[in-house]
Short mmCIF file of C-alpha atoms in Angstrom, two decimals:
data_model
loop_
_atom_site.label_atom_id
_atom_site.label_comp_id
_atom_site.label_asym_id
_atom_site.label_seq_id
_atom_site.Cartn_x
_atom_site.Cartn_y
_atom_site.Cartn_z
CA UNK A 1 -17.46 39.23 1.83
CA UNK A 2 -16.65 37.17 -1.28
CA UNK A 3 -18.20 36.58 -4.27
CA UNK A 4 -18.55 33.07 -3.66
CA UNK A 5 -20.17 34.00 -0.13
CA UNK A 6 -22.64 36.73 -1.51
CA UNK A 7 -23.65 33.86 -3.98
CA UNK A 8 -24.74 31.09 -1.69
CA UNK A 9 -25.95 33.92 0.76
CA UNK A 10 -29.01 34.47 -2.45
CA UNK A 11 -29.20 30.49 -2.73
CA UNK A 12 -32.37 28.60 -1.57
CA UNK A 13 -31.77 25.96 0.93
CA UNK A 14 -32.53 23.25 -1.82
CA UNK A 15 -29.84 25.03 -4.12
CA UNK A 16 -27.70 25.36 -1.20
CA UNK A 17 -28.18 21.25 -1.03
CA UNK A 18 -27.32 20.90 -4.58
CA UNK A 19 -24.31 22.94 -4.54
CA UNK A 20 -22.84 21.55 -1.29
CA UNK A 21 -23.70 17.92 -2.54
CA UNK A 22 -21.40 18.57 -6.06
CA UNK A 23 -18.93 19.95 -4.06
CA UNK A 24 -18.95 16.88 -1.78
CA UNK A 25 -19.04 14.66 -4.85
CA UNK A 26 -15.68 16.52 -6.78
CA UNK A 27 -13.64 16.64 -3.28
CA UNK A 28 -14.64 12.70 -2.85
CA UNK A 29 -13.33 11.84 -6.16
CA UNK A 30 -10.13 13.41 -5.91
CA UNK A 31 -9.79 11.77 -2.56
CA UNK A 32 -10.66 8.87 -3.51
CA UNK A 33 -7.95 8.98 -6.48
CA UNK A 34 -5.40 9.68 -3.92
CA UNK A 35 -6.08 7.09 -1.53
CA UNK A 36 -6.23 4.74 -4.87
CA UNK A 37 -2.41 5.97 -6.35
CA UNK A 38 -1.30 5.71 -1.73
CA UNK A 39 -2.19 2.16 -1.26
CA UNK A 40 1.03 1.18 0.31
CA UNK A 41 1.10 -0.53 3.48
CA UNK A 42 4.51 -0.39 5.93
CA UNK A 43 5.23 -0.42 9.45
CA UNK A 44 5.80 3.26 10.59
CA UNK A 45 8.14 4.85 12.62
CA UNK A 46 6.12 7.16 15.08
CA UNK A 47 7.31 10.07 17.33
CA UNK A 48 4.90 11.84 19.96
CA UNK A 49 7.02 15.00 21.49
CA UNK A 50 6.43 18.10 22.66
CA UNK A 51 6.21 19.98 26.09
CA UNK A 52 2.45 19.88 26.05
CA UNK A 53 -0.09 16.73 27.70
CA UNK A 54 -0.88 13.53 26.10
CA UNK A 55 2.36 12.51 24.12
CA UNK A 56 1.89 9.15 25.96
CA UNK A 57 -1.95 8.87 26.17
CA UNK A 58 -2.31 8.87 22.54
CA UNK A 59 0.48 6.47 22.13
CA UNK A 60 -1.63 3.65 24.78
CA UNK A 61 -4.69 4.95 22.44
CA UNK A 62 -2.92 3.37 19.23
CA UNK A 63 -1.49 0.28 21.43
CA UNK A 64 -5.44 -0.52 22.73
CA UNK A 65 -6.38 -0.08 19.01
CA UNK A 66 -3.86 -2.74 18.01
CA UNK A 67 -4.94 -4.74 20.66
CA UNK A 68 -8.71 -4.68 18.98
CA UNK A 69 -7.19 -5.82 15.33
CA UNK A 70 -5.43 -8.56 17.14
CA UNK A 71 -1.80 -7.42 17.59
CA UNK A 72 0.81 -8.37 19.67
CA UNK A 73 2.35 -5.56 21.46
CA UNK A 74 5.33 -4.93 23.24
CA UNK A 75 5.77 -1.95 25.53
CA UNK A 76 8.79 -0.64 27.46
CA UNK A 77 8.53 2.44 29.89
CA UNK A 78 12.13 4.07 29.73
CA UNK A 79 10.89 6.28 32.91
CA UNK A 80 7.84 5.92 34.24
CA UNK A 81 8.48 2.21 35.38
CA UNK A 82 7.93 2.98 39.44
CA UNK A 83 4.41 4.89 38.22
CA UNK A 84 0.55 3.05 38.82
CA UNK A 85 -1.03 3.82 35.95
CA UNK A 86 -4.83 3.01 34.60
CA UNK A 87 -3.27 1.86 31.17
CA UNK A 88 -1.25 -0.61 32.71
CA UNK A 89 -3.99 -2.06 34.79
CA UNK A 90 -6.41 -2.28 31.37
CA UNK A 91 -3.21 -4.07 29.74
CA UNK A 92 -2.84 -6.75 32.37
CA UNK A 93 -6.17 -8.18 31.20
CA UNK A 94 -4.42 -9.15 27.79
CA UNK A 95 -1.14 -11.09 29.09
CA UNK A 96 -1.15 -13.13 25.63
CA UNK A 97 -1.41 -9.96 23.16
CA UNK A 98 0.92 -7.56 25.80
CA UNK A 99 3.93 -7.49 26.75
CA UNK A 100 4.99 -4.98 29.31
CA UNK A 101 8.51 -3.77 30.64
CA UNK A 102 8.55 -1.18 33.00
CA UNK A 103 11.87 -0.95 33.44
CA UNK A 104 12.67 3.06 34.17
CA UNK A 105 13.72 4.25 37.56
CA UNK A 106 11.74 7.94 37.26
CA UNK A 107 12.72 10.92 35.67
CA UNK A 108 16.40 11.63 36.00
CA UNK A 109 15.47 14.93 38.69
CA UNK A 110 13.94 12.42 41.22
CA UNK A 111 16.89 9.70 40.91
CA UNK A 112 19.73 12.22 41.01
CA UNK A 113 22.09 9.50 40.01
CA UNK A 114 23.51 9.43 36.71
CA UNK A 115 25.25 5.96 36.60
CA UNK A 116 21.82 4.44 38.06
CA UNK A 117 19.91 6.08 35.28
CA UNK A 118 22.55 4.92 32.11
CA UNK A 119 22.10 1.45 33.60
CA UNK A 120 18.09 1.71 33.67
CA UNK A 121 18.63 2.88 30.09
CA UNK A 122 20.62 0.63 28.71
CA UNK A 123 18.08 -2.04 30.19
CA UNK A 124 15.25 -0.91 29.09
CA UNK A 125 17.00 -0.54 25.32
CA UNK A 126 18.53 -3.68 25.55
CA UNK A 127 14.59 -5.17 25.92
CA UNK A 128 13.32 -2.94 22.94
CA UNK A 129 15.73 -3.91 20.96
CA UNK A 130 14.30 -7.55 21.47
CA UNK A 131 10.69 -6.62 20.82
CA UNK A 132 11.43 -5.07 17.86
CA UNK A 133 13.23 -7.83 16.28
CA UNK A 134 10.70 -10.25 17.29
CA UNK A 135 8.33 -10.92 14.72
CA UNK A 136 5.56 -12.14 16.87
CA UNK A 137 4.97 -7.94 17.59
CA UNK A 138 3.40 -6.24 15.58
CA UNK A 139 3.74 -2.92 17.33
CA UNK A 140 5.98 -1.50 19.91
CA UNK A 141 6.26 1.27 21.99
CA UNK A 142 9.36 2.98 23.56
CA UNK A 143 7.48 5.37 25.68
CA UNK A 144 10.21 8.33 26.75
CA UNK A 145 12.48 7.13 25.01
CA UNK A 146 13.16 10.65 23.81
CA UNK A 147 14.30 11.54 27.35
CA UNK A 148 16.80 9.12 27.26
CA UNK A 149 18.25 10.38 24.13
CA UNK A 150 18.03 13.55 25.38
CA UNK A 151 20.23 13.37 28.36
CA UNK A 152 22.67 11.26 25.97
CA UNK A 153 21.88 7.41 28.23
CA UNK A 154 22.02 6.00 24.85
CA UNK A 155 24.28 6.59 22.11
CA UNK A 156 21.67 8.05 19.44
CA UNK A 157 24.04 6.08 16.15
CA UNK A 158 22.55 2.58 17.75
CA UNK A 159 19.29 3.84 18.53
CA UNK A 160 19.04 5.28 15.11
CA UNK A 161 20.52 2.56 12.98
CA UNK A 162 18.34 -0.23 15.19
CA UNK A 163 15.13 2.10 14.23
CA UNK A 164 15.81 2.32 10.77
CA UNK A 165 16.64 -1.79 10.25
CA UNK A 166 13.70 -2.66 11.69
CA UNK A 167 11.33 -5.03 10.30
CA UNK A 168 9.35 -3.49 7.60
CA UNK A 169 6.05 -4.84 8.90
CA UNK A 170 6.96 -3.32 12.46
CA UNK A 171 5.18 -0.10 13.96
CA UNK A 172 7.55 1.67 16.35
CA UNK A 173 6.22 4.23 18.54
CA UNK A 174 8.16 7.11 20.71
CA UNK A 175 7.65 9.45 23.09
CA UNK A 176 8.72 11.95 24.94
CA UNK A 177 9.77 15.77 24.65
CA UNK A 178 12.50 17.19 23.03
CA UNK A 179 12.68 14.44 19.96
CA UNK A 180 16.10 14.26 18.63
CA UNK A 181 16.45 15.47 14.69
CA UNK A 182 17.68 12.77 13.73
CA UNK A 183 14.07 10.66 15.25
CA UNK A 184 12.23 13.09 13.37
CA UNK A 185 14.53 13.14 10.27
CA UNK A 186 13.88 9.17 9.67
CA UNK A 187 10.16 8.87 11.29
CA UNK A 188 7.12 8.40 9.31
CA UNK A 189 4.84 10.33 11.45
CA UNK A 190 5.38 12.85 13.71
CA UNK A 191 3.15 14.83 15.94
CA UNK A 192 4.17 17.81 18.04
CA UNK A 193 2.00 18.31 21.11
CA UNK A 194 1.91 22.16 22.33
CA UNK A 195 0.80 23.35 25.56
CA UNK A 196 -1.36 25.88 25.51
CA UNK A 197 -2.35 25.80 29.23
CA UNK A 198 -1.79 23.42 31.91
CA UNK A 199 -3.59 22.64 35.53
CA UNK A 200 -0.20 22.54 37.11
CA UNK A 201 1.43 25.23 36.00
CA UNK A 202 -1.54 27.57 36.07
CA UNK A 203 -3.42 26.45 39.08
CA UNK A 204 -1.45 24.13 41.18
CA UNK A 205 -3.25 21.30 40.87
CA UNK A 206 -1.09 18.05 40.71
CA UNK A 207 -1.64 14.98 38.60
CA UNK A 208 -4.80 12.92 39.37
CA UNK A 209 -5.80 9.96 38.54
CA UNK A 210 -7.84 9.28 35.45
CA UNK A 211 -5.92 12.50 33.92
CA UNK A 212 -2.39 11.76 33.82
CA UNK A 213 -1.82 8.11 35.32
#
């Protein structure tokens, strides 16, 4: 037990108040200053990878939060394009804000064909590419791209040097496992998603509805 501990352990509750509401006060201040000397504003580059659940979820979450503040979005699916998902059906209500491209032919295991998947790629890139030199989006979301990178359907110099000349009012987001260094290396934000434990993997249960679609 610390000395700090032993000390608040003897407090009243109203000292207890008192001393939690200075600390409160001095951690607010020097927040406060750093939000005040931070107050730049940029689109970001944002990556979403990992082998655990939700790298895409939380990537709709930000696009449906856009949506609120009035931005134009532009979304292309680098895989999932054949999947029904619940997101997509909540974005169809919003044809003049959204703008989606589901353009992927499933993951590479399921197509078996590597010429068929490079095509689907380059497709798909050829669109985001589009969207994020339009300057009617605000936001844009490559979601798997990272797969593609990974299996080398798109030369990672153009994806790289298109990401980095983007507009600088543009947010970029990507997903997918297995994020290339290079993604990381010139992203603003980057989250890693681990998995911990999994319904699939630990009980057999498949993907349902709601959960991962």
């Amino acid at each position: 037990m610390t000395e700090r501990t032993k000390k608040t352990d003897l407090m009243t509750e109203a000292e207890r108040d008192a001393y939690h509401a200075e600390k409160m006060k001095k951690k607010k201040a020097a927040r406060d200053k750093l939000v005040e000397a931070n107050a730049n504003e940029k689109g970001l580059l944002i990556v979403h990878t990992g082998k655990g659940k939700g790298k895409s979820t939380a990537a709709f979450g930000m696009v449906f939060r856009g949506i609120a503040h009035g931005f134009k979005v532009g979304i292309v699916q680098f895989v999932k394009g054949k999947w029904h998902t619940g997101e997509r059906d909540i974005l169809e209500h919003f044809p003049d804000q959204v703008s989606i491209n589901a353009m992927g032919d499933g993951f590479t295991w399921e197509t078996q064909d590597r010429q068929r998947d490079l095509k689907a790629a380059r497709q798909a890139w050829d669109r985001a590419k589009e969207l994020i030199a339009d300057p009617d989006y605000q936001m844009v979301l490559l979601d798997e791209l990272n797969i593609c990178l990974r299996y080398d359907y798109l030369p990672l110099e153009e994806v790289i040097e298109t990401l980095k000349n983007r507009p600088v009012d543009k947010h970029v987001i990507i997903t997918g496992r297995n994020a290339k260094d290079e993604v990381i290396e010139i992203a603003d934000l980057v989250t890693e998603m681990t998995q911990i434990k999994h319904p699939f993997r630990e009980q057999g249960i498949k993907a349902q509805a709601g959960i991962e679609f």
